[in-house]
Every structure is written in structure tokens, then in C-alpha cells.
Amino acid sequence: MLLSLPPELFVSILKYLPLSDISACVQTSKLLKDLVDQHESTIYRQATAHPSLNLIPHDQILFSEIIPLGLLSKRYLGDANDWKDLCRRACQMRSCWLGKGPSRIKDYYHGYSSYPNVHRIKVDEKRGFIITTHGQHIPPSQGRLVVSDIDSGQPIWGLDSHYVRQYAHCEYGEGFLIFDRSMDAKEVWRLVSVNPEVPDPEAFEIAPESRPDEVQLNAIHITSPGARLKFVPHALLHPPDNVPTRAFRFVYPTLMVAATTCLLLWDVRTGQLVERMNDIATQMPGGESTGNQTQTWAAAVANSSSRLGRICYVEVNNKYALVCGERTFKMFQRQPSQSETRVPSDVPRTARCVMAITRSQLQKRGRWIVNLGYVEPADLPPEFEGWDSKNEPKEMENGQESDGDASTEEESMVIDWEHDESDDDDMDDAPGNHLQIVHVGFDLMERRRRRVAPNDDHPHPRIQFWKNSGKAVVTHQITLTNTATSAHLHDDPIEHSHVSPCGQHLAILADTSRLLIIPYFERILDGRVKDYHDIMIDFQIGPLLQSIYLAYEENRIGVVTQMGLFIIHPTFPPPDDFETPPKLHVQRVALLNDPEILFHVSCLQMTPTSIWINWEVEPNRPSLFSSAWVKVETDEEIFEENLNTTAFLPPGRWPDNSIVLFATDIITHASHAIQM
């Protein structure tokens, strides 16, 4: 019947199908396949705009506009030359993120050897650069801010070590760079590029009170010869009344700065203070907020535990402002009517708290209890004495196993370990002498996976197997139950929180490796859900060890604990479905497993093709990691043995080597690794 339709109507119908369904249609009929082939440019362009891929905002985009519009980076596009290639690459990327494809770790030690002790990392994958701040705990104490090329790690532009304080926090988005200065001021710098492929931000007129001062205008900066970009002074933001500030977060175009009693929100484009929320420490949800929780909140107000305590982290989007205090997590509603109107700083506006979670309330478990198991058997090496042809990976034909039925959307990828000595660079992290950047990525190449020979008497079979097969990222087993059988007996301060990029889901990281996910959290605010515990996913990520960092980007949640770097891919049922359990896929960067080094990770960033963290390495070491491979295997044994324990590991020793930038990659080239 479909074949009897006019071709343009048939193509229009396919617009509503995900790529996997289009692939199924093609396999059912040669006539359907021929019809799809005839209109493949339109059909696959529509598929990239479908919510299942969501690579472009609508299906009227030209392929040649992808880079200029800043929709995808060159790293993501790789060798894709048309819409069909892009769909194939998106499927390969998805497989790699889910641990089904190859992955590698790349460090940037050589590029950062002159700038050790990486503290904060910001990545602009579309424009091809990385921003890092640095520090040094050994006198003379110095800071630094460096902008480096994303591929080579070589510096492009930077600010003098005497200008930027040590271990400065920085934020970045859409060409605006922000870092903190003494006296609680925040400096804003704007990107200016030479022949940019992605347009630079527009230079707006700055509010008089936020114009750069002479110090900022005369700052000494270092620009490499022939540099393709630089940053120029844009604004200097001063808190009103010189109120002391703590944490700040930038989500374009809003910079939110938290003080003890208020939140300050600026539009960085103009330097205007657009909103001020007062009394954040004492405000709790009012009578109009969350269903029958009114009495609960009223009682909490009278309790000292309802106060925020020390502010640990803040988050903001266009609707809400989130504050993580050591005693309470709070969500405040922004005022849309003020989003484009300057608010005088002397006009008091009481914050409207719409959600609050206290430490005592976290002793009740969420409805969906998730616990971490060890690595999936498919990601473990076979028994040496039992090795036979059945253990060989299957050959690939056209991106699929020759005897399998894998759909186009979940293409299987064979793994090949590509080890390039020139890539053996390390990266730094938290305070120390030598902390640099690490980058974890994926190789998408259709080759046979190298096996571990049965007579290879290696002292660390798992690590050697992952190294030889390109498995920097492995998949974990999990168990999920839908009944909270017991209370959480440990006092869990809330460390971090993030709203999903789509603005619908909330992720909270508690102190003891406990990740709390509240899908479609606005159901609580509008009364459809009376108690957030009824929809909360409560994920204990291994033993009760220190939580280090949380990120929520590209619909993936990244978590660093003292036991590992984890990637969680959640899938939620529709918001009106309260019975279907959520689905979680959990991966771990298994080769980065040193508890002492993990303890000092101070930043985690996720982009469409990579994960970026800072990691301690030994200078002039012969291998990729600061630890010998046997140490990595020992740490893996500790990880496995402690999965079901409640013992706490002591904090790691103070770093005394280089902390460099590491990344995990996913990029498909004919002969190169793919970067994730």
C-alpha cells in the first residue's frame, strides 16, 4: 500500500520514523529500498532531525550549513559527506558511547608540559579549542589560563600567570569566557577569531557599571604566532553592595553567582544584572507549590536543617536556579518577565523556592533502586585454557555481523587497539605539581579485533585484554528493583546537581557515590506527583566512597567517584507512565581506576565525541599512565572486591606529579581513532 502512494507523500510519512524503523522498512522490500535510495538525501536529512537523533533543529537545513550554524563539529562529522553518512556516523557514535565500539585514552602531556596542574577545563568542540586554568601549591603560587588547540594540545592564547589567580574557576559558552578575580568580581572575555567557520559572538553595548577597568584592558596575554583566535576584554561584573560570593555557573547567556543570602543573575552579553533572588538560605516551598507537601515544608522551615549551609554547587537554566547546600538542595523559579529587563540591585525580590530536599529526607530511598554490578561478561577476557574459535569476534559485513540482525541504529563495530606513541600525553588535575588533561575516545574502524593469545602469561589479563582490544570503556551490569526495602542509613550531603540539557530531568549527586535522578521533575511542581521519592531513581554507584564530580551533557550523565569514572545513559518512560521502570546503561573508563588519583580529579567535561578530565601523571614516564599496568590491574581487583562493601577508602595523598588533560574519543576515520 505504501508503494501506491505518491513518492512525496511516502517520504513525508518517513519523516515521523526513527532511523531504526527506516532501516527495517528498507529490509522488507526491494521496491521500498529502491524508493528510499531514490530519495535518500531528503529521507536521511529528516532522520537527523528526528528526536531519536536530534542532530539538527529542523529538516530544512542544508548539509553545507552544519558547520557555519554551529550544529555539529568537524570532529563529529569526520568523513561524512552527506546525510546518509551522517546517520551512519551517529549510529557508530551511539554504539561507542554504549561500550559496543572501540575506545581509547589520549592525553595532552606534551602540549601542556609547560602548563602543569590543570584545574578547570572547558571545551569548544565546534570551534576546536580547550580552555584550562592552572595552579601550583608549591611556592611561588601561580595561576594561569590557557586556550589550546583541541587536536594538538598546543597553546593558542593565554593570560599571564601573574594575572589569573591560582586554581581559578572558569566558565565558558558561545564564545564568552568568565573567570573569577579577587574581591568577588567576575571577568568576562569575548572570542574574536580570524576567518571563523562558526560565527563569533556579537559585541553588545555594555552597561556602564560593567565595563572593563584599566587592569582588565591592560592585561598581559600571550598569543602564539599566526593564532587563529584570541579573547578580548568584554565586561567586569561586580556584586552589588560588595556582597561576598561563592559559586558561579554560566549557561549562555546567563551568569548566576551565589552569595550566602542571594542569587545574582547577569546577562553577559550586556553586563546587566537581570535578576536578584534574596533570602535563599531561609526560603522553602510555599503553600502554592508542591501538592500536599505544604505541611512538610512548613515543618522543615522551623528546623535548622532546612537552611542551606555552605553552598557547594549551583546550576541555572532559563526557568530555574539550583543551589546545593551542605544541608539542603533548593530549586528556585526564575521570573520570565525580567529576563530581558534590568533589575536595579537595590530592589529586594524574595526568591520563590519551588523544591527543597534536605539531608534527612535523603534517608528515604527512591522508588527505583539501582545497584552496580561488575563488568558485563562480554567485556571480560575469555579463560586462557578455554580459548577456541568460538571466542573469535565475528567478521563484519557492511557494518553488521555476518550472522546477526543488528539494525542500522545499533550497528556493531569491531574493535582494534590503535596505540600511537606520539599520543602518549598525560593531563593534570587538582592541586599538585603536575596535573594535566586526559581525553577518552573511540576508534570506529572495521578491522578484526586482536585477541589475547592463550599462552600469553600476563600478570594482569583484564587490563591487557582491554588495552589490546581497545576497551578503555567497558559496560557494567546493574540490578534494578522497584521497591525501597530499607532506608539509606548514611548521612548524605548533596554535592552537585544538574538539569538535563532538555530541561526536563534533574540529577543530584550525594556525597557517598549516590546518584539521584528525578525524571520530568516538573511533575512535582505542578502537583501530578506528590512525593519525589515516588519517581526518583536511586543509584548507588558501588561502595560508599567519596563522590568527586557530576556532569550532565548530551543526554548522558558523567560521574567521578573515588572508584571510577562512570557514564550513565538513562532512558525514561513518558511522563504519564508511572509503572514502566526506567532503563539505565552504565559504562566505566576502566583504565582510569586509581583511587588516589581519582580523589583529586577537579573537572569533568563531556562533548558529543569525548570525555575530558584532569589526571595525575609522572613526567617523562614511558607509558600512557602514571601507574604501571600491573598497578592498574591491582586497582581493578580492588574495585571488583569492594563493589558490595561499605568500607571507606582514605583520601588520596596530595598529588606530586603532573596533572594533565585526558580525553576519551569517538571519531571515525579510515586510519585514525575516533574520539568520544
XYZ file of C-alpha atoms in Angstrom:
676
model
C 0.000 0.000 0.000
C 2.856 2.371 0.756
C 4.194 1.803 -2.729
C 0.944 3.049 -4.229
C 1.362 6.440 -2.580
C 2.913 9.386 -4.403
C 6.656 9.432 -3.642
C 6.490 12.826 -1.903
C 3.783 11.520 0.459
C 5.795 8.382 1.183
C 8.851 10.489 2.003
C 6.717 12.711 4.245
C 5.482 9.666 6.198
C 9.059 8.515 6.815
C 9.718 11.854 8.500
C 7.974 10.539 11.624
C 10.011 7.329 11.864
C 13.292 6.853 13.716
C 16.274 5.598 11.777
C 15.835 2.032 13.043
C 12.311 1.856 11.578
C 13.507 3.240 8.249
C 16.170 0.545 8.208
C 13.514 -2.107 8.900
C 11.388 -0.795 6.015
C 14.325 -0.987 3.634
C 14.937 -4.630 4.547
C 11.327 -5.721 3.916
C 11.093 -4.944 0.218
C 13.436 -4.279 -2.674
C 10.922 -1.805 -4.094
C 10.905 0.088 -0.798
C 14.687 0.075 -0.753
C 14.813 1.439 -4.297
C 12.354 4.173 -3.356
C 14.397 5.123 -0.287
C 17.579 5.136 -2.367
C 15.985 7.491 -4.875
C 15.108 9.993 -2.138
C 17.840 9.199 0.374
C 19.094 12.776 0.752
C 15.679 14.009 1.910
C 14.878 10.905 3.955
C 18.144 10.855 5.890
C 18.068 14.618 6.401
C 14.664 14.126 8.024
C 16.111 11.308 10.136
C 18.836 13.568 11.544
C 16.118 15.965 12.740
C 14.013 13.177 14.310
C 14.015 13.249 18.150
C 15.813 9.893 18.202
C 18.927 11.577 16.742
C 18.197 15.292 17.167
C 21.323 16.385 15.306
C 19.678 19.374 13.597
C 16.757 21.563 14.772
C 14.597 21.002 11.667
C 14.784 19.235 8.309
C 15.219 22.363 6.186
C 18.936 22.625 6.988
C 21.438 22.185 4.160
C 24.347 19.820 4.762
C 26.763 22.647 3.942
C 25.219 24.740 6.759
C 26.001 22.289 9.571
C 29.402 23.789 10.440
C 28.598 27.520 9.889
C 25.460 27.226 12.017
C 27.446 25.559 14.797
C 25.205 22.481 14.819
C 27.987 19.876 14.807
C 31.763 19.927 14.970
C 34.227 18.720 12.363
C 35.264 16.070 14.877
C 31.726 14.724 14.917
C 31.258 14.890 11.138
C 34.532 13.120 10.426
C 34.464 11.858 6.838
C 30.687 12.132 6.464
C 29.875 13.832 3.154
C 26.096 13.523 3.046
C 23.072 12.916 5.258
C 23.233 9.137 4.985
C 26.885 9.140 6.058
C 25.963 11.379 8.981
C 23.222 8.986 10.110
C 25.651 6.085 9.919
C 28.216 8.002 11.920
C 25.653 8.946 14.555
C 24.828 5.256 14.999
C 28.504 4.412 15.343
C 28.940 7.148 17.918
C 25.997 5.852 19.903
C 27.405 2.330 19.874
C 30.765 3.569 21.107
C 29.238 5.583 23.929
C 27.348 2.435 24.968
C 30.593 0.470 25.135
C 29.906 -1.545 21.972
C 32.676 0.073 19.965
C 36.367 0.777 20.489
C 37.619 3.490 22.804
C 40.978 4.970 23.589
C 42.518 7.370 26.054
C 44.548 10.270 24.757
C 46.494 12.638 26.949
C 47.825 16.108 26.312
C 51.011 15.959 28.372
C 53.310 17.256 25.621
C 51.059 20.185 24.780
C 50.677 21.018 28.480
C 54.196 20.232 29.698
C 54.830 23.970 30.144
C 51.466 24.471 31.881
C 51.090 21.755 34.528
C 48.443 21.358 37.200
C 45.255 21.639 35.181
C 42.342 22.632 37.424
C 39.306 23.552 35.293
C 38.510 22.507 31.716
C 36.117 23.954 29.151
C 35.859 22.535 25.634
C 34.520 24.222 22.496
C 34.453 21.290 20.118
C 32.770 23.246 17.314
C 35.487 25.904 17.270
C 38.265 23.438 18.048
C 39.850 24.616 21.297
C 40.174 23.809 25.004
C 40.313 26.308 27.875
C 42.146 25.346 31.059
C 43.021 27.075 34.307
C 46.026 26.013 36.342
C 47.552 26.262 39.785
C 50.502 25.303 41.914
C 50.509 24.604 45.627
C 54.291 24.868 45.910
C 55.633 28.464 46.086
C 55.738 30.594 44.116
C 51.993 30.118 43.867
C 50.867 30.939 40.338
C 47.765 30.561 38.261
C 47.260 30.603 34.542
C 44.593 30.470 31.853
C 45.455 28.776 28.554
C 43.499 28.264 25.326
C 44.843 25.301 23.332
C 44.124 23.536 20.064
C 41.781 20.593 20.552
C 43.785 18.272 18.290
C 47.417 19.077 19.057
C 47.115 20.487 22.569
C 49.414 23.346 21.537
C 48.704 26.731 23.173
C 46.966 29.373 21.043
C 46.312 32.160 23.545
C 46.620 32.700 27.267
C 46.752 35.130 30.169
C 49.871 35.768 32.211
C 50.464 33.627 35.284
C 50.554 36.735 37.491
C 47.158 37.918 36.216
C 44.976 34.862 36.845
C 44.798 33.577 40.405
C 45.884 30.014 41.073
C 43.172 27.385 40.684
C 40.753 29.917 39.222
C 37.289 28.694 38.387
C 36.212 29.406 34.816
C 33.015 29.144 32.796
C 32.551 29.260 29.026
C 29.768 29.210 26.475
C 29.066 30.529 22.966
C 32.313 32.492 22.778
C 32.183 34.074 26.267
C 34.884 33.202 28.831
C 34.348 34.026 32.515
C 36.691 33.610 35.473
C 36.855 34.974 38.989
C 39.037 37.821 40.151
C 39.822 38.925 43.692
C 37.182 40.956 45.546
C 34.453 38.696 44.098
C 34.417 40.364 40.655
C 33.940 38.203 37.561
C 35.838 38.975 34.366
C 34.117 38.342 31.018
C 36.210 37.958 27.849
C 34.803 37.619 24.329
C 36.111 35.449 21.489
C 37.487 37.107 18.348
C 38.545 34.743 15.552
C 40.361 35.063 12.247
C 38.121 33.829 9.411
C 35.836 31.867 11.772
C 33.865 28.921 10.407
C 31.444 29.327 13.313
C 30.463 32.990 13.829
C 31.918 34.817 16.832
C 29.575 36.335 19.435
C 28.237 39.799 18.724
C 29.765 42.747 20.582
C 26.866 44.291 22.536
C 26.897 47.650 24.278
C 27.924 47.073 27.887
C 26.138 48.571 30.888
C 28.255 51.428 32.322
C 28.802 49.738 35.692
C 30.031 46.540 33.990
C 32.587 47.936 31.562
C 36.143 46.547 31.794
C 38.519 48.509 34.012
C 42.083 49.535 33.182
C 43.506 46.419 34.802
C 41.494 44.150 32.533
C 42.118 46.264 29.426
C 45.874 46.227 30.043
C 46.141 42.556 30.997
C 49.205 40.849 29.550
C 48.255 37.992 27.284
C 50.277 35.565 25.223
C 49.285 34.847 21.620
C 51.060 32.241 19.504
C 52.338 33.358 16.062
C 49.600 33.165 13.448
C 46.972 32.406 16.089
C 43.503 31.826 14.675
C 41.717 33.302 17.699
C 42.048 35.413 20.802
C 39.852 36.731 23.624
C 39.298 40.426 24.295
C 38.009 42.163 27.467
C 34.217 42.335 27.373
C 32.861 43.091 30.861
C 33.701 43.191 34.560
C 30.801 42.169 36.801
C 30.741 43.450 40.392
C 28.340 42.046 43.008
C 26.079 44.829 44.317
C 26.959 46.098 47.784
C 30.220 44.107 47.519
C 28.377 41.059 48.811
C 30.788 38.102 49.227
C 30.159 35.386 46.642
C 30.938 31.712 46.476
C 29.937 29.582 43.488
C 29.043 30.685 39.977
C 27.707 28.989 36.856
C 27.291 30.194 33.264
C 24.685 28.823 30.863
C 24.509 31.185 27.901
C 23.508 33.957 28.172
C 23.047 33.880 31.976
C 25.774 34.001 34.594
C 24.469 33.093 38.054
C 26.573 33.963 41.086
C 25.643 32.672 44.540
C 26.172 34.649 47.716
C 25.290 33.480 51.202
C 21.820 35.022 51.128
C 21.065 35.760 47.465
C 21.491 34.744 43.841
C 22.672 37.286 41.260
C 21.951 36.713 37.569
C 23.608 38.700 34.772
C 23.163 38.725 31.014
C 26.824 38.529 30.000
C 26.126 39.957 26.556
C 25.252 43.350 28.036
C 26.674 43.062 31.556
C 23.250 43.852 33.012
C 22.040 42.424 36.307
C 18.719 40.965 35.184
C 17.573 39.238 38.353
C 18.305 39.099 42.069
C 16.824 36.454 44.365
C 17.069 37.275 48.064
C 16.691 35.150 51.211
C 17.712 31.900 49.520
C 19.007 30.479 52.796
C 15.636 30.557 54.547
C 13.030 30.256 51.795
C 11.235 26.919 51.402
C 8.363 25.921 49.088
C 5.207 27.859 49.959
C 1.579 26.878 50.156
C 1.106 27.112 46.388
C 3.982 24.867 45.453
C 4.061 21.097 45.534
C 0.756 19.450 46.310
C 0.369 18.106 49.839
C 3.955 18.842 50.790
C 2.956 22.184 52.337
C 2.903 20.876 55.899
C 6.153 19.025 55.388
C 7.877 22.153 54.162
C 6.364 24.319 56.907
C 7.729 21.946 59.499
C 11.079 21.962 57.794
C 11.285 25.746 57.906
C 11.204 25.597 61.683
C 14.039 23.120 61.672
C 17.581 24.409 61.368
C 18.312 21.639 58.857
C 16.120 23.470 56.351
C 18.817 26.086 55.897
C 21.254 25.759 53.038
C 24.504 25.603 54.927
C 27.712 26.039 52.966
C 26.970 26.355 49.235
C 28.719 23.585 47.316
C 27.401 23.989 43.760
C 24.929 25.973 41.657
C 23.145 25.402 38.346
C 20.874 27.559 36.186
C 18.730 27.390 33.065
C 16.117 29.710 31.593
C 13.442 28.633 34.115
C 15.133 27.572 37.348
C 18.109 28.252 39.603
C 19.505 25.335 41.629
C 21.593 25.598 44.779
C 23.318 22.680 46.520
C 23.978 23.466 50.162
C 25.631 21.070 52.566
C 22.290 20.811 54.421
C 19.664 21.304 51.708
C 19.188 21.259 47.949
C 16.868 24.012 46.701
C 15.315 24.914 43.365
C 14.139 28.476 42.746
C 11.886 29.631 39.942
C 13.157 32.430 37.760
C 10.930 35.329 36.741
C 10.487 35.218 32.947
C 9.157 38.771 32.824
C 12.545 40.026 33.976
C 14.683 38.003 31.575
C 15.342 40.984 29.334
C 14.813 43.867 31.741
C 17.498 45.221 34.027
C 16.599 44.962 37.701
C 18.152 47.595 39.996
C 20.275 45.873 42.594
C 18.618 47.786 45.440
C 15.143 46.378 44.686
C 14.557 43.430 47.065
C 12.922 40.392 45.485
C 12.355 37.358 47.666
C 13.334 34.127 45.982
C 10.500 31.728 45.189
C 11.589 28.251 46.261
C 9.665 25.529 44.413
C 11.548 22.428 45.576
C 13.725 21.550 48.544
C 15.406 18.294 49.563
C 17.015 18.095 52.997
C 19.692 15.666 54.116
C 17.265 13.931 56.455
C 14.828 13.324 53.579
C 17.559 11.514 51.648
C 17.478 8.723 54.227
C 14.387 7.504 52.383
C 15.312 5.611 49.236
C 13.803 6.374 45.858
C 11.252 4.093 44.199
C 13.681 2.665 41.651
C 16.723 1.234 43.428
C 19.739 0.618 41.181
C 22.913 -1.122 42.297
C 26.142 -1.557 40.379
C 27.462 -4.960 39.407
C 30.774 -5.834 37.823
C 31.670 -5.663 34.132
C 29.457 -7.483 31.617
C 30.884 -10.922 30.720
C 31.149 -9.859 27.070
C 33.722 -7.246 28.096
C 35.906 -9.688 30.045
C 38.725 -11.813 28.584
C 37.989 -15.484 27.893
C 39.544 -18.203 30.037
C 43.035 -18.763 28.695
C 42.820 -22.558 28.802
C 39.391 -22.477 27.215
C 40.280 -20.311 24.212
C 38.978 -21.616 20.910
C 37.500 -20.351 17.673
C 34.196 -19.612 19.388
C 35.923 -16.743 21.173
C 36.898 -15.041 17.926
C 34.980 -11.879 17.070
C 32.682 -12.291 14.095
C 33.649 -10.730 10.780
C 31.794 -7.608 9.805
C 29.897 -7.132 6.596
C 28.623 -3.646 5.794
C 28.915 -2.602 9.432
C 26.948 -5.637 10.776
C 27.849 -9.113 11.962
C 27.538 -11.573 9.105
C 25.213 -13.862 11.064
C 23.363 -11.194 13.020
C 20.341 -8.990 12.583
C 21.666 -5.763 14.104
C 19.682 -2.772 12.943
C 21.224 0.257 11.335
C 20.587 2.257 14.507
C 22.632 -0.121 16.644
C 25.407 -1.031 14.222
C 28.013 -3.352 15.693
C 31.583 -2.127 15.498
C 34.692 -4.295 15.649
C 37.432 -3.082 17.917
C 41.085 -2.519 17.134
C 43.557 -1.008 19.546
C 45.422 1.838 17.891
C 48.400 2.757 20.051
C 50.353 5.746 18.817
C 53.387 6.580 20.916
C 53.047 10.184 19.809
C 49.693 10.260 21.609
C 51.145 9.177 24.945
C 50.497 12.517 26.585
C 49.102 12.954 30.075
C 46.961 15.520 31.774
C 46.700 17.291 35.106
C 44.006 17.711 37.628
C 43.595 19.021 41.126
C 46.177 20.867 43.213
C 49.621 19.454 42.725
C 52.873 19.956 40.922
C 51.923 18.127 37.729
C 48.226 17.832 36.910
C 47.226 17.711 33.258
C 44.375 16.792 30.860
C 43.093 13.356 29.783
C 40.814 12.637 26.836
C 38.949 9.322 26.342
C 37.799 8.387 22.846
C 36.548 5.720 20.474
C 38.051 4.183 17.338
C 35.476 3.358 14.668
C 37.360 1.116 12.257
C 36.224 -2.043 10.534
C 39.083 -4.351 11.406
C 39.371 -7.645 13.232
C 39.869 -7.341 16.962
C 43.257 -8.513 18.145
C 42.885 -11.393 20.563
C 44.990 -12.255 23.591
C 46.935 -15.397 22.800
C 46.141 -18.399 25.029
C 49.784 -18.768 26.023
C 50.221 -15.086 26.861
C 51.062 -15.469 30.543
C 50.386 -11.874 31.502
C 50.034 -10.882 35.184
C 47.011 -8.642 34.556
C 44.695 -10.315 32.000
C 41.746 -7.920 32.210
C 43.747 -4.743 31.708
C 45.857 -6.343 28.974
C 42.690 -7.593 27.269
C 41.051 -4.158 27.363
C 44.262 -2.471 26.216
C 44.780 -4.873 23.315
C 41.139 -4.821 22.243
C 40.659 -1.071 22.541
C 38.299 -1.303 25.514
C 39.023 1.816 27.515
C 35.261 1.962 28.136
C 33.518 -1.161 29.461
C 29.870 -1.914 30.224
C 28.653 -2.752 33.732
C 25.876 -4.979 34.940
C 23.228 -3.366 37.145
C 20.266 -4.557 39.188
C 17.046 -2.536 39.389
C 14.212 -3.049 41.866
C 11.032 -1.022 42.239
C 10.588 -1.218 45.998
C 12.569 0.645 48.625
C 13.096 -2.164 51.135
C 15.238 -0.204 53.567
C 16.304 3.268 54.493
C 19.612 4.750 53.448
C 21.442 4.718 56.758
C 24.205 7.175 55.911
C 24.154 10.944 56.227
C 24.471 12.146 52.647
C 25.330 15.784 51.994
C 24.415 16.875 48.462
C 27.499 17.763 46.438
C 26.364 18.533 42.867
C 23.220 18.907 40.786
C 22.469 19.417 37.101
C 19.390 19.824 34.966
C 19.422 17.796 31.761
C 20.141 19.697 28.516
C 16.456 19.329 27.593
C 15.466 20.960 30.902
C 13.146 18.110 31.962
C 15.216 15.891 34.263
C 17.196 16.504 37.436
C 20.375 14.719 38.535
C 21.733 15.073 42.069
C 24.996 13.583 43.328
C 25.180 12.898 47.049
C 28.401 12.550 48.990
C 28.741 8.743 49.083
C 28.662 7.824 45.362
C 24.872 8.018 45.329
C 23.265 9.378 42.164
C 19.634 10.531 42.378
C 17.708 11.110 39.139
C 14.254 12.711 39.098
C 12.743 12.349 35.596
C 10.314 15.050 34.458
C 10.747 16.866 37.768
C 8.105 19.475 36.890
C 5.508 16.785 37.682
C 6.345 17.528 41.310
C 5.998 21.275 40.891
C 2.554 21.090 39.252
C 1.179 18.500 41.701
C 0.984 15.469 39.400
C 3.446 13.762 41.747
C 3.004 14.297 45.487
C 6.337 12.935 46.675
C 9.518 12.994 44.602
C 10.577 9.652 46.124
C 7.769 8.030 44.082
C 9.541 8.749 40.796
C 13.173 9.034 41.878
C 15.896 6.700 40.588
C 18.291 5.926 43.443
C 21.596 4.620 42.066
C 24.323 3.535 44.478
C 27.437 3.525 42.275
C 29.485 0.891 44.044
C 30.715 1.202 47.643
C 30.048 4.219 49.840
C 33.068 6.199 48.722
C 33.627 9.873 48.085
C 31.726 11.476 45.206
C 34.013 13.714 43.179
C 32.218 15.279 40.183
C 28.979 15.304 38.187
C 28.223 16.331 34.594
C 25.020 16.106 32.531
C 25.601 16.748 28.822
C 24.393 15.274 25.537
C 21.716 13.339 27.492
C 24.448 11.443 29.331
C 25.367 11.673 32.986
C 29.040 11.558 33.892
C 30.064 10.745 37.452
C 33.510 10.586 39.026
C 33.794 8.788 42.350
C 36.829 7.601 44.242
C 36.377 4.254 42.482
C 35.971 5.278 38.851
C 34.736 7.448 36.000
C 31.209 6.345 35.032
C 28.908 7.197 32.126
C 25.172 6.674 32.673
C 22.740 6.637 29.748
C 19.192 6.917 31.162
C 16.010 6.275 29.183
C 12.742 7.318 30.814
C 9.149 6.253 30.087
C 6.695 9.027 29.114
C 5.796 11.450 31.927
C 2.281 9.999 32.297
C 3.636 6.451 32.703
C 4.319 5.777 36.391
C 4.695 1.986 36.213
C 7.241 1.245 33.491
C 10.727 1.143 35.016
C 13.434 3.381 33.590
C 16.365 1.922 31.674
C 19.965 2.667 32.542
C 23.086 1.712 30.617
C 26.231 2.130 32.700
C 29.763 2.320 31.339
C 33.114 2.952 33.041
C 36.503 4.139 31.800
C 38.192 1.077 33.230
C 41.790 2.143 32.633
C 41.397 5.217 34.855
C 40.859 3.408 38.146
C 43.474 4.657 40.624
C 41.545 5.718 43.785
C 44.291 8.073 44.943
C 44.302 9.961 41.635
C 40.523 9.889 41.219
C 40.224 11.611 44.586
C 41.963 14.686 43.130
C 40.046 14.984 39.860
C 38.679 18.529 39.824
C 36.861 18.683 36.492
C 34.869 16.501 34.095
C 33.533 17.665 30.727
C 31.535 15.720 28.131
C 31.196 16.695 24.473
C 29.481 14.806 21.618
C 32.730 12.979 20.840
C 34.741 12.910 24.068
C 35.038 12.865 27.839
C 37.630 15.214 29.321
C 39.121 15.071 32.825
C 42.351 16.077 34.520
C 44.627 13.278 35.706
C 47.939 12.958 37.503
C 50.891 11.538 35.553
C 54.594 11.092 36.079
C 56.764 13.354 33.927
C 58.914 11.593 31.319
C 57.191 8.294 32.026
C 57.456 5.613 29.307
C 53.778 4.665 29.234
C 50.445 6.431 28.997
C 49.624 6.251 32.696
C 51.398 7.296 35.842
C 50.945 3.779 37.232
C 52.475 0.651 35.743
C 49.982 -1.686 34.074
C 50.257 -4.129 36.963
C 49.156 -1.309 39.308
C 46.144 -0.664 37.063
C 45.209 -4.345 37.337
C 45.663 -4.245 41.115
C 43.330 -1.260 41.307
C 40.820 -3.182 39.172
C 40.952 -6.082 41.631
C 40.306 -3.641 44.478
C 37.370 -2.203 42.536
C 35.791 -5.630 41.984
C 36.342 -6.798 45.552
C 34.835 -3.649 47.076
C 31.706 -3.349 44.918
C 29.462 -4.705 47.658
C 31.251 -3.328 50.702
C 30.539 -0.242 52.780
C 34.150 0.448 53.722
C 35.521 3.926 53.093
C 38.890 4.473 51.448
C 41.058 7.180 52.988
C 41.662 10.296 50.894
C 44.472 10.057 48.381
C 47.823 11.652 49.053
C 48.482 15.155 47.766
C 49.459 14.962 44.072
C 53.178 15.352 43.474
C 53.300 14.641 39.739
C 51.819 16.286 36.642
C 48.065 16.647 36.371
C 47.328 16.616 32.658
C 44.316 16.677 30.353
C 42.936 13.279 29.310
C 40.107 12.625 26.854
C 38.124 9.608 25.686
C 37.423 9.840 21.952
C 34.818 8.715 19.375
C 35.775 9.817 15.855
C 35.553 7.677 12.743
C 38.451 7.901 10.345
C 39.836 5.381 7.911
C 43.045 5.006 9.896
C 42.601 7.158 12.990
C 40.954 6.642 16.326
C 37.531 8.077 16.881
C 37.187 10.413 19.775
C 34.277 10.327 22.073
